[in-house]
GROMACS .gro file of C-alpha atoms in nm:
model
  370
    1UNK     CA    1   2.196   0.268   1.851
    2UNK     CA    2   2.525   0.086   1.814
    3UNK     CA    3   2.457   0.063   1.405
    4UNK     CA    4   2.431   0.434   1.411
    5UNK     CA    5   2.731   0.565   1.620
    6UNK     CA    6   2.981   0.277   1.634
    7UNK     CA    7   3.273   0.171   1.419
    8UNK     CA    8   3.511   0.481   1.273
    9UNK     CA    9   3.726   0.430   1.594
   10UNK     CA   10   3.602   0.178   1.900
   11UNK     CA   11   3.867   0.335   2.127
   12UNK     CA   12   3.825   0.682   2.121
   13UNK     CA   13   3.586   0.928   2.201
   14UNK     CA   14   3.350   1.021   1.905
   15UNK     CA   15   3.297   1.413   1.747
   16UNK     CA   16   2.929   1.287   1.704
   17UNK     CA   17   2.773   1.659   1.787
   18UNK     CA   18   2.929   2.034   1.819
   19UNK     CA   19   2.717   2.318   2.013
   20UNK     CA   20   2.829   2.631   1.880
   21UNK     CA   21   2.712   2.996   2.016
   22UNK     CA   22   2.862   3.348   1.980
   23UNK     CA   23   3.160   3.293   2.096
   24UNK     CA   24   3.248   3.093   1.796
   25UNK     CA   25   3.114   3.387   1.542
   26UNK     CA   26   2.994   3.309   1.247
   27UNK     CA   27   2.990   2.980   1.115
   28UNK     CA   28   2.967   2.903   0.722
   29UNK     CA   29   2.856   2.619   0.564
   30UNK     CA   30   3.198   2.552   0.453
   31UNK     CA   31   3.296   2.493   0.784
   32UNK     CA   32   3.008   2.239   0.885
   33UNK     CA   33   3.070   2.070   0.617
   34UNK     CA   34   3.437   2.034   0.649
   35UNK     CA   35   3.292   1.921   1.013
   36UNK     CA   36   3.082   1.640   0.887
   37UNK     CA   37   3.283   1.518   0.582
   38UNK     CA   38   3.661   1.492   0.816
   39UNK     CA   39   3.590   1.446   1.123
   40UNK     CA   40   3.265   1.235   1.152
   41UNK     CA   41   3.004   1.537   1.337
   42UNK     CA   42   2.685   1.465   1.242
   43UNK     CA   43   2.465   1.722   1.467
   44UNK     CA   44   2.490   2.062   1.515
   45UNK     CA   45   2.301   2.260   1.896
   46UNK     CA   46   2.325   2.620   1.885
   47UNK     CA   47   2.273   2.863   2.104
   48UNK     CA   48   1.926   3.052   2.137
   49UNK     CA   49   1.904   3.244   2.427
   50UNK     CA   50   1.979   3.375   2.755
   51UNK     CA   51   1.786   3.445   3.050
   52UNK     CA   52   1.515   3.620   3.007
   53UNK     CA   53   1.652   3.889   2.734
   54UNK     CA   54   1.908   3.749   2.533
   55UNK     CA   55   1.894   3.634   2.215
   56UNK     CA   56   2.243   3.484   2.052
   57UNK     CA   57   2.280   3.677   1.691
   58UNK     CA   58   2.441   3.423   1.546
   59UNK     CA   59   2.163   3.154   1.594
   60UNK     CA   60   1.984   3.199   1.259
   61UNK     CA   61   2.294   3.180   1.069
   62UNK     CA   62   2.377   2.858   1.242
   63UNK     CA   63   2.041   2.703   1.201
   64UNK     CA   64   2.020   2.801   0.854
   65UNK     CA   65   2.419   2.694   0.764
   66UNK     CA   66   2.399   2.355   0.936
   67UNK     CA   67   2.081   2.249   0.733
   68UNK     CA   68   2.264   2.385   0.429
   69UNK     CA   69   2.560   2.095   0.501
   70UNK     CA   70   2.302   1.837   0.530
   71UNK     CA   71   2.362   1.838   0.936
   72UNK     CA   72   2.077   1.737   1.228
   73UNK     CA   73   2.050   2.040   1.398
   74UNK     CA   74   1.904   2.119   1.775
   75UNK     CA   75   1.958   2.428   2.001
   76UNK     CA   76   2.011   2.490   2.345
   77UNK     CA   77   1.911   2.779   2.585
   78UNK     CA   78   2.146   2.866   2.905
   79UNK     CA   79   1.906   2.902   3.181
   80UNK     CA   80   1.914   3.182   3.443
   81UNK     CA   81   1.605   3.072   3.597
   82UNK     CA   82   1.577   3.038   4.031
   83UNK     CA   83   1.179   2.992   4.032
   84UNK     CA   84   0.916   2.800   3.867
   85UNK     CA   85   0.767   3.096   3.703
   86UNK     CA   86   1.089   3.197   3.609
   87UNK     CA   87   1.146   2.897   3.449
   88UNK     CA   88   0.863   2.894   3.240
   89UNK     CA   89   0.876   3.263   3.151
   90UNK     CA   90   1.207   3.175   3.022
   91UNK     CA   91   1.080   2.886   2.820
   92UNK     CA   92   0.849   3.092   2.649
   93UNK     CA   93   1.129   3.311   2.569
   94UNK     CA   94   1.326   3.070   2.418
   95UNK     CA   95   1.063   2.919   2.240
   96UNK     CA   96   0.974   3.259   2.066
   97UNK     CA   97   1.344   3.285   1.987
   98UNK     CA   98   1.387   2.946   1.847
   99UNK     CA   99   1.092   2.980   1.621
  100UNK     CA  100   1.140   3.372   1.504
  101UNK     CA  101   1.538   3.192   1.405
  102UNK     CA  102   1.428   2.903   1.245
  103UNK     CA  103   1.479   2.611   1.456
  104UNK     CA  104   1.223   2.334   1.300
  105UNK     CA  105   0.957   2.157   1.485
  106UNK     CA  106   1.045   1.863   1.675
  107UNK     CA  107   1.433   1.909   1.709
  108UNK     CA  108   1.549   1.917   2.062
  109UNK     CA  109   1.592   2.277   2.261
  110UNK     CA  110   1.759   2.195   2.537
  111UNK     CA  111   1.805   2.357   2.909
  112UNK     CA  112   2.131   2.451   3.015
  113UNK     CA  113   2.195   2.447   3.352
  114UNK     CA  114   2.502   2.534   3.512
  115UNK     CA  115   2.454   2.890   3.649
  116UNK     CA  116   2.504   3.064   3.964
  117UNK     CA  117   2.124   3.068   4.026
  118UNK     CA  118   2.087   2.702   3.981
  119UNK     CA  119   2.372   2.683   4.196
  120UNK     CA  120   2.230   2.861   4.486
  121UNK     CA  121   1.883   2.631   4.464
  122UNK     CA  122   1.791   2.305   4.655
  123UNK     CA  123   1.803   1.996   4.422
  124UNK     CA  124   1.422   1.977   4.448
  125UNK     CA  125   1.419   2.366   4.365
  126UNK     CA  126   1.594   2.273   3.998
  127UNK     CA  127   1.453   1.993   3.936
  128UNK     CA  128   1.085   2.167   3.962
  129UNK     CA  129   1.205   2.420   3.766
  130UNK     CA  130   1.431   2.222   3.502
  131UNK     CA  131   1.054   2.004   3.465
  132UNK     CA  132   0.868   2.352   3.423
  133UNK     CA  133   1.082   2.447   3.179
  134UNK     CA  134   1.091   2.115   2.957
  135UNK     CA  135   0.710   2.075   3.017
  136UNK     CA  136   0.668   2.426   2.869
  137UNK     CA  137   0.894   2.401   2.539
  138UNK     CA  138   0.751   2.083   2.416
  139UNK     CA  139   0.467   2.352   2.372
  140UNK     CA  140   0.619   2.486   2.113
  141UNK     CA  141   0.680   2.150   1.932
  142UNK     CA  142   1.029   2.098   2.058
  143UNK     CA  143   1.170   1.776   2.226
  144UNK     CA  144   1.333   1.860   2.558
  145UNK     CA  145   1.634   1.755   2.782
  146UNK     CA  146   1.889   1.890   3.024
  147UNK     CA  147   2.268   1.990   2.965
  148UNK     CA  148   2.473   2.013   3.302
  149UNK     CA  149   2.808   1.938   3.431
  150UNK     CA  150   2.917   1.592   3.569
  151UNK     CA  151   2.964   1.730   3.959
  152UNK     CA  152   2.628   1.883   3.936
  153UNK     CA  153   2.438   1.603   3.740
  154UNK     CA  154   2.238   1.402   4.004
  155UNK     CA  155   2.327   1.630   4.293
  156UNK     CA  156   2.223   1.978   4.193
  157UNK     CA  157   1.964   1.833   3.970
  158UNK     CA  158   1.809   1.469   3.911
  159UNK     CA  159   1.940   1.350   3.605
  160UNK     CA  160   1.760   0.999   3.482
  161UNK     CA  161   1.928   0.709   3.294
  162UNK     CA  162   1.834   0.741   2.926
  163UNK     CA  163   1.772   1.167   2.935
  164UNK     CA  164   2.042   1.432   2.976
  165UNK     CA  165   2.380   1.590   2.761
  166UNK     CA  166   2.656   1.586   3.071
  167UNK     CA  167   2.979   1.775   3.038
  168UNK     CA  168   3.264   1.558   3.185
  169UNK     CA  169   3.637   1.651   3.063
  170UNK     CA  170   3.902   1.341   3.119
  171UNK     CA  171   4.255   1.432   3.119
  172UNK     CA  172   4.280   1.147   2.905
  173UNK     CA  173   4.018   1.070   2.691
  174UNK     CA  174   4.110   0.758   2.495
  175UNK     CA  175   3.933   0.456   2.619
  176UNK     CA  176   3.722   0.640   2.831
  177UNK     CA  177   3.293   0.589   2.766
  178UNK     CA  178   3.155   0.819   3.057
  179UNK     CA  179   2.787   0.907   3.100
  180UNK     CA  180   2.708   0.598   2.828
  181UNK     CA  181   2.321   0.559   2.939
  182UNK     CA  182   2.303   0.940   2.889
  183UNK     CA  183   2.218   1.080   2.551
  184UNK     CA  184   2.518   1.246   2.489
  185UNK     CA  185   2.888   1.339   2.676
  186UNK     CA  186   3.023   1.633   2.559
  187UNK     CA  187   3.396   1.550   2.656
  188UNK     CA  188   3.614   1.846   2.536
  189UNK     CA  189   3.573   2.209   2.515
  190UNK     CA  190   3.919   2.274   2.342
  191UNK     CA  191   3.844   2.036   2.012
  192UNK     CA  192   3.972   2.203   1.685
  193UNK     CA  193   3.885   2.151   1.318
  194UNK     CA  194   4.086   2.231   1.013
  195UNK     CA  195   3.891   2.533   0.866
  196UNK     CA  196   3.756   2.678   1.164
  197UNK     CA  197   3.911   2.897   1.443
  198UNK     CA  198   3.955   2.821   1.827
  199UNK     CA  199   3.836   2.531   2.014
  200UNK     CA  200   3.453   2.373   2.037
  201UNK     CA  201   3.291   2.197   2.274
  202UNK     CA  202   3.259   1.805   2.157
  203UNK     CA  203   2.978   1.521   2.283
  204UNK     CA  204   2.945   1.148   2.194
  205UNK     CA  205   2.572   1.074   2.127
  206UNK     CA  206   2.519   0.752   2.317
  207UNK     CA  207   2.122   0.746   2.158
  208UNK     CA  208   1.917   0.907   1.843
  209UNK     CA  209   1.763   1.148   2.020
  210UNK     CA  210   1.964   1.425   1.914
  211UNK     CA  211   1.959   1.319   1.511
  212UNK     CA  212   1.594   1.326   1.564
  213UNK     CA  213   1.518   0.946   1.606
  214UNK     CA  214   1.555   0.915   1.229
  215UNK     CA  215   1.818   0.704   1.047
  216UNK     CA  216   2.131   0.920   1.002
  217UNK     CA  217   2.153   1.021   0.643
  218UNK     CA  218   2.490   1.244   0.738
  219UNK     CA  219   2.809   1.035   0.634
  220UNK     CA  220   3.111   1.149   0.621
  221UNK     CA  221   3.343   1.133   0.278
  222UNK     CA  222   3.673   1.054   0.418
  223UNK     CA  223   3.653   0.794   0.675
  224UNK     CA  224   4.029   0.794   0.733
  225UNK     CA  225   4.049   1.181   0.781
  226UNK     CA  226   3.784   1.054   1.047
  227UNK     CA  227   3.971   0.797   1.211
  228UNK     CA  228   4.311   1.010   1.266
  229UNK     CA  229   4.133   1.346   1.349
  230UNK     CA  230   3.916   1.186   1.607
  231UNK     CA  231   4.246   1.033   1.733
  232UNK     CA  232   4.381   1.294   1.730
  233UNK     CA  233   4.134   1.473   1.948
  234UNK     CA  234   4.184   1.225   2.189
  235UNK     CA  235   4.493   1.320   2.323
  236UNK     CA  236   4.610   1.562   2.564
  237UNK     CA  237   4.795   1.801   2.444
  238UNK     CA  238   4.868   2.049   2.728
  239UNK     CA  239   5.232   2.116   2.761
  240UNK     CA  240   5.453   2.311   3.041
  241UNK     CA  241   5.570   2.652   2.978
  242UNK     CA  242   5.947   2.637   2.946
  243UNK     CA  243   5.993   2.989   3.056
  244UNK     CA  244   5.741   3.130   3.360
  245UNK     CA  245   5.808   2.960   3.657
  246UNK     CA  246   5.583   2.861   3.914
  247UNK     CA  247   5.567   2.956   4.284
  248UNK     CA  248   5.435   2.829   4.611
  249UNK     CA  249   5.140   2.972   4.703
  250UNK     CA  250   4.896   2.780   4.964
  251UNK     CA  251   4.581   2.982   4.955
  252UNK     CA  252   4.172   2.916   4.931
  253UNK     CA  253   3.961   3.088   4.670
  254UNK     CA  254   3.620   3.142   4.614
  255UNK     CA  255   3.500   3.124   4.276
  256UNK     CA  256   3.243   3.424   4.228
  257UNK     CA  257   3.158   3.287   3.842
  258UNK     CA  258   3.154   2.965   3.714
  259UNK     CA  259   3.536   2.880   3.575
  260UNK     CA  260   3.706   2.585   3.377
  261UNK     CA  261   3.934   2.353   3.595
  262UNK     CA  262   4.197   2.235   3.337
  263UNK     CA  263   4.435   1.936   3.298
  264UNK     CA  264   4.717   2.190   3.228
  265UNK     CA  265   4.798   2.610   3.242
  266UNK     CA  266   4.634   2.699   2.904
  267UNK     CA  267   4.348   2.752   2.753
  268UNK     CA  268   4.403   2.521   2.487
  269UNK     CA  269   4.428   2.251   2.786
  270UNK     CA  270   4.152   2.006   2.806
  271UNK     CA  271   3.901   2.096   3.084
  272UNK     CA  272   3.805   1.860   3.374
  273UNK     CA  273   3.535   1.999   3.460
  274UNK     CA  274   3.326   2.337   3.525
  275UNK     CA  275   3.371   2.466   3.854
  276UNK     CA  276   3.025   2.663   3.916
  277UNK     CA  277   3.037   3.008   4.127
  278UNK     CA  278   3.072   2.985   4.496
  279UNK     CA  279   3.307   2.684   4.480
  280UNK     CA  280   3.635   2.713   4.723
  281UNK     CA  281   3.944   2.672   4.576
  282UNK     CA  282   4.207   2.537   4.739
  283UNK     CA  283   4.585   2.576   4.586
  284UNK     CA  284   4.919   2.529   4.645
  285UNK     CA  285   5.113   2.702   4.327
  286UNK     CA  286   5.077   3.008   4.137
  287UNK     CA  287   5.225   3.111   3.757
  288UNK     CA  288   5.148   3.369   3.559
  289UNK     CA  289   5.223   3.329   3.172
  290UNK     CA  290   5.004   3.339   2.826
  291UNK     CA  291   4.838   3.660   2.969
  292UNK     CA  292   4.664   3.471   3.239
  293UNK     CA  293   4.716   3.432   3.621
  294UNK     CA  294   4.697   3.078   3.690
  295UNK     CA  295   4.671   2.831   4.026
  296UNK     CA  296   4.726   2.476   4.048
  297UNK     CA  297   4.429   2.279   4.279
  298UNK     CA  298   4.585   1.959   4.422
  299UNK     CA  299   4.337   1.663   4.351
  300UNK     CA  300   4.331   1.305   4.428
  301UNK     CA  301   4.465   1.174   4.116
  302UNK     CA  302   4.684   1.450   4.025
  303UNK     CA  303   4.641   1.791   3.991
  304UNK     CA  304   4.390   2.069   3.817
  305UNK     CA  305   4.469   2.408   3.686
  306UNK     CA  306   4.255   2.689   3.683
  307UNK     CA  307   4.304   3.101   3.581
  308UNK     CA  308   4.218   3.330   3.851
  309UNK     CA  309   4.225   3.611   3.558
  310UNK     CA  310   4.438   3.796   3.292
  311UNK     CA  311   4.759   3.846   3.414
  312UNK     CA  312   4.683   4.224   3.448
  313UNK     CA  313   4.424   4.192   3.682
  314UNK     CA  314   4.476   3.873   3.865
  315UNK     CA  315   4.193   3.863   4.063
  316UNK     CA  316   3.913   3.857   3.832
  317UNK     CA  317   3.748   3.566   3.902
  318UNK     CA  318   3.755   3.513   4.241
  319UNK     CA  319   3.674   3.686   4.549
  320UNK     CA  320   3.881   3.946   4.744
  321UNK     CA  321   3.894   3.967   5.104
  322UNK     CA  322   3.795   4.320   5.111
  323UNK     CA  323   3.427   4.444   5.170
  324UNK     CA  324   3.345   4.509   4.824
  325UNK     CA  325   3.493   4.357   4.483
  326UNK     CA  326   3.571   4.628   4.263
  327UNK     CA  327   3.555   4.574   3.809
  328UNK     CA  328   3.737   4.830   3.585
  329UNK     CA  329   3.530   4.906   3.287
  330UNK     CA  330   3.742   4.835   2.961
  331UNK     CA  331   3.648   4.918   2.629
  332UNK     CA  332   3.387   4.711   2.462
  333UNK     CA  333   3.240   4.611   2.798
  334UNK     CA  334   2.847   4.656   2.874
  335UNK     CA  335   2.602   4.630   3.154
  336UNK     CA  336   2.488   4.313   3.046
  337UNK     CA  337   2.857   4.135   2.944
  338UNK     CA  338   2.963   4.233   3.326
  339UNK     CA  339   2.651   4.127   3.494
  340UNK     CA  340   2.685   3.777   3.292
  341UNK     CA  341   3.058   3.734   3.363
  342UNK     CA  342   2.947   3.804   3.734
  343UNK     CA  343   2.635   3.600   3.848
  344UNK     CA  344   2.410   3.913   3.829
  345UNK     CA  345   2.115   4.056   3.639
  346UNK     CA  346   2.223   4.367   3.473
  347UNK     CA  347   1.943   4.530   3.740
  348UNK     CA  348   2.114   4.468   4.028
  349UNK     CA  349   2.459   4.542   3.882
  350UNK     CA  350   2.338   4.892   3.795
  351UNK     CA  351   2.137   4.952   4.156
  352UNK     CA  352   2.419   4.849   4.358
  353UNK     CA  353   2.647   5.111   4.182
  354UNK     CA  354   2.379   5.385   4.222
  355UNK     CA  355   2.287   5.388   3.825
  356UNK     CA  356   2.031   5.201   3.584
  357UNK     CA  357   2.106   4.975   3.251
  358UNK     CA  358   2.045   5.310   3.067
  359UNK     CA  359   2.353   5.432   3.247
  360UNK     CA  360   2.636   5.506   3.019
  361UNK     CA  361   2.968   5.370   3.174
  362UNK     CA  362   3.291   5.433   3.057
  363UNK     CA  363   3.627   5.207   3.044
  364UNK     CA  364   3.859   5.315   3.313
  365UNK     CA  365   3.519   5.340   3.560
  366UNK     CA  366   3.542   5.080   3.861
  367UNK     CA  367   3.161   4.906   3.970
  368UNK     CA  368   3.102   4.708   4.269
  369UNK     CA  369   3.064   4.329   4.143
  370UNK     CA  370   3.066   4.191   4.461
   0.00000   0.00000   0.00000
């Protein structure tokens, strides 16, 4: 283990493996390589599927572009699943999916668990489900494991020494080793490389399991673009707006979809962890500026940040005190890209506004989310 992963920089946190979906768009090879070669990733998980229904676009062209860059590459599948049959209906799914896109025998196809339905199960519900699941995929000649946040790892779910991928953001990471008897910590969402746009989630592999238990081949060719981009990565970088101001503003929320608590009021801030749906908020300030709405959470070591929605609609993410939450339609939206940003199946979002998924909606048309 320590022959494969250690020495390009003992201090900081390591770019060992990116997951990538379709929020990152297409990927070339270009990029992956410019991935491996400066900054030291040597495996590539991409997305899938979703549920029961979804199936990422993007994932063959990842699968296929990652091998083309010499990469290990392993995929992932965000679970919606509340029952055992569920679970392994949804396994099955992804299975199917992973095969028809070209993920090879014997990678790893992770579960993803951080939902609103895992949220509202008993840990013995998800961890009979999560084992359903895993039991089910290795059917299809895939090595399983569980991806989950740090607040829900070991008390939403069971989550064994030497197993798991755990999402834990510090708001410093240099020096830090969390989740070390885990496979992997995936300890930024916001990391950025030089060819590629936005930010992408980051993990330290702490085993082989996700280069396939083989000796890495990947090595990178410039071990000092390494060094200072991984150093780089380590630092926070959130800074204070120098023009909104913030006001007091003591108030609880409750989250109604899982949402990013941040070390700072920006996206590009690094994220401490992932609030899941149903948590209550409780905050003390209020700012609005890069086009979001956002509320500072007093902790015990400081304080977390969080966006309560675009500045044009400030409530988005959390619940109203009124009977029903209302959603405005805007253009480009769907019945299944409000039901996801919502907790729901696109089934119930359609029956509880008197229509079906066949429905056409409109932007400018308001649904009951809530």
């Amino acid at each position: 283990m320590a022959a494969l992963f250690l020495g390009m920089n003992a201090n900081a946190a390591r770019m060992d493996m990116v997951d990538v979906s379709n929020n990152n768009g297409y990927m070339s090879t270009a990029e992956y390589v410019s991935m491996r070669n400066e900054f030291g990733v040597k495996a590539v998980t991409v997305k899938i599927s979703e549920g029961g229904t979804y199936k990422d676009p993007y994932a063959a062209s990842n699968i296929a572009n990652v091998q083309a860059a010499g990469m290990y590459i392993n995929g992932y599948h965000f679970a919606r699943y509340a029952t055992k049959a569920q679970a392994i209906a949804e396994a099955d799914f992804a299975g199917k999916a992973a095969k028809a896109a070209g993920l090879p025998v014997s990678a790893v196809l992770a579960t993803d668990v951080e939902s609103q339905e895992a949220n509202n199960q008993s840990k013995a519900t998800n961890d009979r489900n999560n084992a359903a699941f895993m039991k089910e995929i290795q059917k299809f000649g895939y090595r399983a494991d569980i991806y989950t946040s740090g607040s829900w790892a070991n008390d939403k779910m069971t989550i064994k020494g030497k197993t798991g991928w755990i999402a834990a953001y510090p708001y410093v990471v240099s020096g830090k080793n969390w989740y070390s008897t885990n496979h992997a910590w995936q300890w930024s969402s916001t990391a950025k490389f030089r060819i590629s746009y936005g930010g992408f989630d980051v993990s330290q592999l702490n085993s082989n399991y996700y280069t396939a238990g083989q000796k890495s081949t990947v090595k990178p060719t410039d071990k000092d673009a390494v060094k200072d981009n991984n150093k780089e990565a380590n630092k926070n970088a959130s800074k204070p707006s120098t023009t909104a101001k913030w006001v007091k503003e003591a108030k609880t929320y409750t989250l109604k979809t899982a949402v990013k608590l941040r070390t700072g009021a920006s996206t590009s801030s690094n994220a401490i962890t992932i609030l899941p749906a149903g948590t209550t908020v409780k905050t003390d300030q209020a700012i609005i500026q890069n086009g979001y709405r956002w509320v500072r959470q007093p902790r015990f070591n400081g304080y977390g940040y969080l966006a309560t929605g675009p500045a044009s609609n400030t409530l988005e993410y959390v619940k109203s005190g009124a009977a029903h939450t209302y959603y405005t339609v805007k253009s480009g939206d769907s019945w299944w890209s409000i039901a996801q940003r919502n907790g729901l199946s696109m089934t119930t979002l359609a029956s509880q506004n008197g229509k079906t998924i066949y429905t056409t909606i409109y932007p400018g048309q308001r649904l009951v989310v809530r």
